[in-house]
Short mmCIF file of C-alpha atoms in Angstrom, two decimals:
data_model
loop_
_atom_site.label_atom_id
_atom_site.label_comp_id
_atom_site.label_asym_id
_atom_site.label_seq_id
_atom_site.Cartn_x
_atom_site.Cartn_y
_atom_site.Cartn_z
CA MET A 221 -89.80 46.33 -43.16
CA ALA A 222 -90.22 50.06 -44.03
CA ARG A 223 -87.32 52.20 -44.72
CA ALA A 224 -87.17 54.81 -41.74
CA THR A 225 -88.43 58.23 -42.71
CA LEU A 226 -86.30 61.52 -41.34
CA LYS A 227 -88.88 62.50 -38.89
CA GLN A 228 -89.07 58.99 -37.42
CA VAL A 229 -84.64 59.96 -36.91
CA ALA A 230 -85.76 63.47 -35.43
CA ALA A 231 -87.99 61.64 -33.08
CA GLU A 232 -85.80 58.85 -31.99
CA ALA A 233 -82.96 61.59 -31.51
CA GLY A 234 -85.03 63.98 -29.62
CA VAL A 235 -84.31 66.67 -32.23
CA SER A 236 -86.25 68.85 -34.66
CA HIS A 237 -86.48 67.34 -38.37
CA GLN A 238 -84.41 70.71 -39.42
CA THR A 239 -81.75 69.44 -37.15
CA VAL A 240 -81.29 66.23 -39.12
CA SER A 241 -81.58 67.81 -42.14
CA ALA A 242 -78.69 69.88 -41.29
CA VAL A 243 -76.58 67.19 -40.21
CA LEU A 244 -77.05 65.23 -43.58
CA ASN A 245 -76.29 68.55 -45.35
CA ASN A 246 -73.16 68.89 -43.17
CA HIS A 247 -74.12 72.36 -41.84
CA PRO A 248 -71.21 73.98 -39.64
CA ASN A 249 -73.90 75.61 -37.10
CA VAL A 250 -74.55 71.91 -35.62
CA LYS A 251 -72.60 71.04 -32.45
CA ALA A 252 -70.47 68.07 -32.73
CA SER A 253 -71.95 66.04 -30.06
CA THR A 254 -75.27 66.56 -31.77
CA ARG A 255 -74.11 65.52 -35.25
CA GLU A 256 -72.57 62.51 -33.27
CA HIS A 257 -75.60 61.55 -31.74
CA VAL A 258 -78.02 62.05 -34.74
CA MET A 259 -75.65 60.00 -36.96
CA ALA A 260 -75.51 57.17 -34.56
CA VAL A 261 -79.54 57.16 -34.35
CA MET A 262 -79.40 57.07 -37.97
CA GLU A 263 -77.01 54.16 -38.42
CA ARG A 264 -78.99 52.13 -35.72
CA MET A 265 -82.52 52.93 -37.79
CA ASN A 266 -80.48 51.89 -40.97
CA TYR A 267 -81.83 55.52 -42.29
CA GLN A 268 -81.13 55.87 -46.15
CA PRO A 269 -81.39 59.68 -47.51
CA ASN A 270 -83.67 59.96 -50.20
CA HIS A 271 -80.99 61.52 -52.96
CA ALA A 272 -83.50 61.63 -55.39
CA ALA A 273 -85.83 63.66 -53.50
CA ARG A 274 -83.04 65.98 -52.36
CA ALA A 275 -82.06 66.55 -55.83
CA LEU A 276 -85.36 67.42 -57.16
CA ARG A 277 -85.78 69.94 -53.84
CA SER A 278 -82.22 71.30 -55.09
CA SER A 279 -82.29 71.22 -58.72
CA ARG A 280 -79.25 69.14 -58.89
CA SER A 281 -78.50 65.61 -59.85
CA ASN A 282 -75.63 65.11 -56.78
CA HIS A 283 -73.64 63.62 -59.58
CA ILE A 284 -70.21 64.54 -60.48
CA GLY A 285 -68.45 63.14 -63.50
CA TYR A 286 -65.22 61.82 -63.70
CA VAL A 287 -64.06 62.22 -67.22
CA LEU A 288 -61.18 60.43 -69.04
CA TYR A 289 -60.12 60.76 -72.99
CA GLY A 290 -59.02 57.19 -74.49
CA PRO A 291 -59.68 53.67 -74.57
CA ALA A 292 -61.08 52.15 -70.86
CA THR A 293 -58.73 49.65 -71.13
CA ALA A 294 -55.68 51.58 -71.30
CA ALA A 295 -56.93 53.67 -68.21
CA PHE A 296 -57.65 50.96 -65.72
CA ALA A 297 -54.47 49.03 -67.06
CA ASP A 298 -52.25 52.27 -65.71
CA PRO A 299 -51.91 52.21 -62.00
CA TYR A 300 -51.44 56.13 -61.99
CA MET A 301 -54.88 56.31 -63.44
CA SER A 302 -56.28 53.89 -61.06
CA ILE A 303 -55.01 56.07 -58.08
CA VAL A 304 -56.10 59.16 -59.49
CA MET A 305 -59.28 58.03 -60.14
CA SER A 306 -59.81 56.24 -56.46
CA SER A 307 -58.78 59.69 -54.91
CA VAL A 308 -61.19 61.44 -56.89
CA ILE A 309 -63.81 59.25 -56.03
CA ASP A 310 -63.22 59.13 -52.44
CA THR A 311 -62.82 62.89 -52.14
CA ILE A 312 -66.42 63.87 -54.26
CA ARG A 313 -68.07 61.45 -52.03
CA LEU A 314 -66.95 63.53 -48.97
CA HIS A 315 -68.95 66.20 -50.49
CA GLY A 316 -72.39 64.08 -50.95
CA TYR A 317 -71.94 63.41 -54.47
CA GLU A 318 -71.92 60.30 -56.36
CA VAL A 319 -69.22 60.05 -59.24
CA VAL A 320 -70.32 59.04 -62.76
CA PRO A 321 -66.92 57.81 -64.82
CA TYR A 322 -67.42 58.83 -68.18
CA PHE A 323 -64.90 57.82 -71.11
CA LEU A 324 -64.35 59.77 -74.27
CA SER A 325 -62.78 58.10 -76.86
CA SER A 326 -62.52 60.74 -80.00
CA ASP A 327 -63.27 64.56 -80.72
CA LYS A 328 -65.72 63.88 -82.84
CA ASP A 329 -68.86 65.88 -82.66
CA PRO A 330 -71.53 63.04 -81.72
CA GLU A 331 -69.30 61.83 -78.75
CA LEU A 332 -69.18 65.75 -77.61
CA ARG A 333 -73.01 65.93 -78.09
CA SER A 334 -73.52 62.86 -75.76
CA PHE A 335 -71.47 63.58 -73.29
CA ARG A 336 -73.29 67.63 -73.11
CA ALA A 337 -76.76 65.94 -73.17
CA LEU A 338 -75.65 64.66 -69.40
CA PHE A 339 -75.40 68.53 -68.41
CA ASP A 340 -78.40 69.47 -70.74
CA GLN A 341 -80.52 66.92 -69.27
CA GLY A 342 -79.62 67.71 -65.61
CA ARG A 343 -78.06 64.25 -64.92
CA LEU A 344 -74.80 65.73 -63.70
CA ASP A 345 -73.94 68.99 -61.68
CA GLY A 346 -70.45 69.32 -63.04
CA ALA A 347 -67.39 67.53 -63.85
CA ILE A 348 -63.74 66.61 -63.44
CA LEU A 349 -61.73 66.01 -66.40
CA MET A 350 -58.54 64.00 -66.11
CA ALA A 351 -57.05 66.42 -68.94
CA SER A 352 -53.63 65.27 -69.37
CA ASN A 353 -54.25 63.73 -72.29
CA PHE A 354 -57.30 65.75 -73.95
CA PRO A 355 -56.56 67.53 -77.06
CA ASP A 356 -56.18 71.25 -76.85
CA LYS A 357 -59.29 71.50 -79.31
CA VAL A 358 -61.82 69.34 -76.98
CA LEU A 359 -60.81 71.57 -73.84
CA GLU A 360 -61.70 75.09 -75.70
CA GLN A 361 -64.90 73.60 -76.85
CA LEU A 362 -65.49 72.22 -73.20
CA HIS A 363 -64.47 75.53 -71.72
CA GLY A 364 -67.29 77.48 -74.24
CA TRP A 365 -70.17 75.29 -72.85
CA ASP A 366 -70.30 77.17 -69.55
CA TYR A 367 -70.99 74.44 -67.39
CA PRO A 368 -68.82 73.72 -63.90
CA MET A 369 -65.72 71.77 -65.02
CA VAL A 370 -62.28 71.60 -63.79
CA ALA A 371 -59.22 70.05 -65.51
CA MET A 372 -57.12 67.98 -63.73
CA ASP A 373 -53.40 67.27 -64.11
CA ARG A 374 -52.72 69.68 -67.39
CA PHE A 375 -51.10 72.89 -67.11
CA MET A 376 -52.78 75.30 -69.58
CA PRO A 377 -51.36 78.81 -69.64
CA GLU A 378 -53.14 80.15 -72.62
CA LEU A 379 -56.43 78.55 -71.67
CA PRO A 380 -58.85 80.22 -69.06
CA PHE A 381 -60.10 76.99 -68.04
CA PRO A 382 -60.40 76.17 -64.34
CA ALA A 383 -57.04 73.58 -63.57
CA VAL A 384 -55.35 71.90 -60.94
CA TRP A 385 -51.88 70.67 -62.05
CA ALA A 386 -48.83 69.35 -60.56
CA ARG A 387 -45.33 71.04 -60.44
CA HIS A 388 -43.98 68.21 -62.63
CA ARG A 389 -40.89 70.72 -64.09
CA GLU A 390 -39.92 71.86 -60.91
CA GLY A 391 -39.58 68.41 -59.69
CA PHE A 392 -37.22 67.31 -61.91
CA GLN A 393 -35.24 70.43 -61.62
CA ASP A 394 -34.71 69.59 -58.37
CA ALA A 395 -33.69 65.72 -59.09
CA VAL A 396 -30.91 66.94 -61.10
CA LYS A 397 -29.53 69.00 -58.94
CA HIS A 398 -29.61 66.41 -56.72
CA LEU A 399 -27.83 64.43 -58.99
CA ALA A 400 -25.28 66.71 -59.64
CA ARG A 401 -24.45 67.21 -56.05
CA GLN A 402 -23.18 63.55 -56.01
CA ARG A 403 -21.21 64.78 -59.07
CA ARG A 404 -23.14 62.49 -61.58
CA THR A 405 -22.25 64.41 -65.01
CA ASN A 406 -23.69 61.95 -67.67
CA ILE A 407 -27.70 62.09 -66.91
CA ALA A 408 -29.68 60.17 -69.02
CA PHE A 409 -33.37 60.81 -69.39
CA VAL A 410 -36.21 57.97 -70.23
CA GLY A 411 -39.23 59.78 -70.90
CA GLY A 412 -42.79 58.74 -71.71
CA GLN A 413 -43.89 59.15 -75.21
CA PRO A 414 -46.33 62.29 -75.51
CA LEU A 415 -49.65 61.24 -74.21
CA SER A 416 -51.35 62.66 -77.12
CA PRO A 417 -49.96 64.72 -80.43
CA ALA A 418 -53.04 66.98 -80.12
CA CYS A 419 -51.94 67.67 -76.82
CA THR A 420 -49.77 70.79 -75.55
CA HIS A 421 -48.11 71.27 -71.93
CA ASP A 422 -48.96 67.51 -71.09
CA SER A 423 -47.07 66.30 -68.19
CA ALA A 424 -44.60 64.06 -70.40
CA ALA A 425 -43.51 67.63 -71.91
CA GLU A 426 -43.16 69.20 -68.41
CA ARG A 427 -40.86 66.48 -67.04
CA PHE A 428 -38.68 66.63 -69.77
CA GLU A 429 -38.60 70.27 -69.71
CA GLY A 430 -37.71 69.66 -65.92
CA TYR A 431 -34.66 67.51 -66.93
CA LYS A 432 -33.37 69.88 -69.56
CA LEU A 433 -33.59 72.93 -67.29
CA GLY A 434 -32.12 71.11 -64.48
CA LEU A 435 -29.03 70.42 -66.50
CA GLN A 436 -28.86 73.86 -67.72
CA GLN A 437 -28.96 75.08 -64.25
CA ALA A 438 -26.19 72.36 -62.99
CA GLY A 439 -23.56 73.56 -65.67
CA LEU A 440 -23.94 70.41 -67.52
CA PRO A 441 -24.38 69.96 -71.16
CA TYR A 442 -27.93 68.10 -72.59
CA GLN A 443 -26.64 65.45 -74.63
CA GLU A 444 -29.45 64.22 -77.20
CA GLU A 445 -27.94 60.53 -77.01
CA LEU A 446 -28.63 60.19 -73.35
CA VAL A 447 -32.28 61.11 -74.16
CA VAL A 448 -34.67 57.57 -74.77
CA HIS A 449 -38.46 57.72 -75.18
CA ALA A 450 -40.42 54.91 -73.82
CA ASP A 451 -44.03 53.83 -73.58
CA TRP A 452 -44.40 54.36 -69.93
CA THR A 453 -44.18 50.61 -68.68
CA PHE A 454 -42.10 48.40 -67.02
CA ASP A 455 -40.72 46.49 -70.09
CA GLY A 456 -40.13 50.12 -71.97
CA GLY A 457 -37.86 51.10 -69.01
CA ARG A 458 -35.66 48.10 -69.24
CA ASN A 459 -35.38 48.55 -73.16
CA ALA A 460 -34.71 52.17 -72.74
CA PHE A 461 -31.73 51.06 -70.73
CA GLN A 462 -30.54 48.63 -73.14
CA GLN A 463 -30.83 51.19 -75.88
CA LEU A 464 -28.47 53.33 -73.76
CA LEU A 465 -26.03 50.50 -73.34
CA GLN A 466 -25.77 49.63 -76.86
CA SER A 467 -25.28 53.59 -77.49
CA GLY A 468 -21.42 53.21 -75.88
CA HIS A 469 -21.83 56.44 -74.23
CA PRO A 470 -21.20 56.49 -70.52
CA VAL A 471 -23.93 56.95 -68.08
CA ASP A 472 -23.82 57.41 -64.21
CA ALA A 473 -27.38 58.56 -63.79
CA VAL A 474 -30.90 57.81 -65.07
CA MET A 475 -33.85 59.76 -64.74
CA ALA A 476 -37.18 58.03 -65.64
CA ALA A 477 -40.42 59.87 -66.31
CA ASN A 478 -42.39 57.45 -64.41
CA ASP A 479 -41.99 54.90 -61.26
CA ARG A 480 -42.73 51.77 -63.60
CA MET A 481 -40.12 52.74 -66.06
CA ALA A 482 -37.42 53.40 -63.19
CA VAL A 483 -38.15 50.03 -61.86
CA GLY A 484 -37.46 48.71 -65.66
CA VAL A 485 -34.13 50.46 -65.66
CA ILE A 486 -32.79 49.04 -62.35
CA ARG A 487 -34.09 45.57 -63.16
CA GLU A 488 -31.92 46.14 -66.47
CA ALA A 489 -29.05 47.87 -64.92
CA LEU A 490 -28.56 45.01 -62.22
CA GLU A 491 -28.80 42.12 -64.76
CA ALA A 492 -26.18 44.39 -67.06
CA GLY A 493 -23.88 44.35 -63.89
CA ARG A 494 -24.22 47.70 -63.08
CA SER A 495 -24.01 48.52 -59.31
CA ILE A 496 -26.85 51.00 -58.08
CA PRO A 497 -25.98 53.52 -56.76
CA ASP A 498 -22.39 53.26 -56.58
CA ASP A 499 -21.97 53.57 -60.43
CA LEU A 500 -25.50 54.26 -61.50
CA ALA A 501 -28.14 56.35 -59.68
CA VAL A 502 -31.94 56.14 -60.64
CA VAL A 503 -34.55 58.34 -59.92
CA GLY A 504 -38.29 58.23 -60.92
CA PHE A 505 -41.33 60.08 -60.68
CA ASP A 506 -44.75 59.12 -58.98
CA ASP A 507 -43.67 57.61 -55.66
CA PHE A 508 -45.86 54.98 -55.99
CA GLU A 509 -46.10 52.41 -52.80
CA PHE A 510 -43.67 49.89 -54.68
CA SER A 511 -41.21 52.32 -54.62
CA ARG A 512 -40.68 51.56 -51.27
CA TYR A 513 -40.99 47.69 -51.50
CA ILE A 514 -37.98 46.88 -54.40
CA GLN A 515 -34.29 46.90 -53.99
CA PRO A 516 -32.79 49.00 -53.95
CA GLU A 517 -35.63 51.41 -52.50
CA LEU A 518 -36.42 53.96 -55.44
CA THR A 519 -35.47 57.51 -55.21
CA THR A 520 -38.43 59.44 -56.79
CA VAL A 521 -40.38 62.99 -57.04
CA HIS A 522 -43.45 62.67 -54.87
CA PHE A 523 -46.60 63.11 -56.97
CA PRO A 524 -49.23 64.55 -54.55
CA VAL A 525 -52.10 62.65 -55.90
CA GLU A 526 -54.40 63.13 -53.14
CA GLN A 527 -54.10 66.71 -52.59
CA MET A 528 -54.66 67.28 -56.33
CA ALA A 529 -57.99 65.48 -55.95
CA VAL A 530 -59.28 67.52 -53.12
CA LYS A 531 -57.69 70.92 -54.60
CA ALA A 532 -59.90 69.86 -57.59
CA THR A 533 -62.92 69.05 -56.09
CA GLU A 534 -63.10 72.11 -53.94
CA LEU A 535 -62.55 74.51 -56.94
CA LEU A 536 -65.22 72.38 -58.59
CA MET A 537 -67.81 72.69 -55.98
CA GLY A 538 -66.76 76.47 -55.79
CA LEU A 539 -68.01 76.66 -59.38
CA ILE A 540 -71.48 74.44 -58.48
CA ASP A 541 -72.26 76.66 -55.64
CA LYS A 542 -71.25 79.92 -57.58
CA LYS A 543 -68.65 81.11 -55.33
CA ALA A 544 -65.76 83.00 -55.75
CA VAL A 545 -62.84 80.69 -56.27
CA LEU A 546 -58.94 80.48 -57.24
CA LYS A 547 -59.40 79.55 -61.13
CA LYS A 548 -56.14 77.86 -61.24
CA PHE A 549 -53.81 75.64 -58.57
CA ALA A 550 -50.49 74.54 -58.70
CA VAL A 551 -49.71 71.64 -56.65
CA PRO A 552 -46.21 71.11 -55.59
CA VAL A 553 -43.88 68.20 -55.29
CA HIS A 554 -41.04 67.23 -53.80
CA LEU A 555 -38.02 64.61 -53.90
CA VAL A 556 -38.01 61.61 -51.77
CA VAL A 557 -34.57 60.40 -51.33
CA ARG A 558 -34.10 56.43 -50.88
CA GLN A 559 -31.55 53.88 -51.67
CA SER A 560 -31.10 54.05 -55.69
CA GLY A 561 -29.86 57.48 -56.18
#
């Protein structure tokens, strides 16, 4: 069966082909009732827009790159990366674009040239960089290309790169205040290893800074022996709490730099006979869905992944359309108090 054309849809719907085109392009001047009617006709006729033809007419590819740095296996093994990618893909598709995942595995020129070729050949209209572990010098090079790109989950005050990030630091400052109000005085920190030695202002550093600033604001001393850096995993959290126990220093609260390590801390603490939250409070960061399913339910800092994806996409669309847009946006976080602390 031949594919239905735009003019056939227009005839069936009793509207002009310009109206059908306006519906396809999400034009704001189309009445809601007309939009719903035309979309129902398109679905009934199984109409498929010719994206290639639209791209030729508009000189656009209708493709957005979603760029990660490092091996693909590491990204797909991390639930955080998977949730972020899913949110970005869903949001970009709402704008009528398809997403092209792309992995940069090094900062060498051949790799960067291959990535740039996608822009030079007109195969990408823009890109969102999952920049949390991008080396600084790579971001500096990409910024010099003058193509529409937005860095996501990276605070870069010294680089005029369009960016959207979360307020990691403030989240952990609030968590320390919350614990201090409970009269917790020996608050340990289980941090994640820096995401990249060539990367400054990453989320690992921001969360650690939030912990230290929170202690200072609460009038509590920073105790280096209560700081352990692990590998962001469940087992990393377990091993970190073992180290804290073996140190012999009293601990009445643990803040972990992500939920996976926080759950590992809880498991190890319970097996060691600690009562949560009576004599040990545990706080995580991310607010993944599983944080509500464990026992006790995890107190954690909510990281608004969906909001960050929406803001990054809005910023990128403004750059592509050459509209005046805010170049940097910080997404707020908030503490979610549950049973663990």
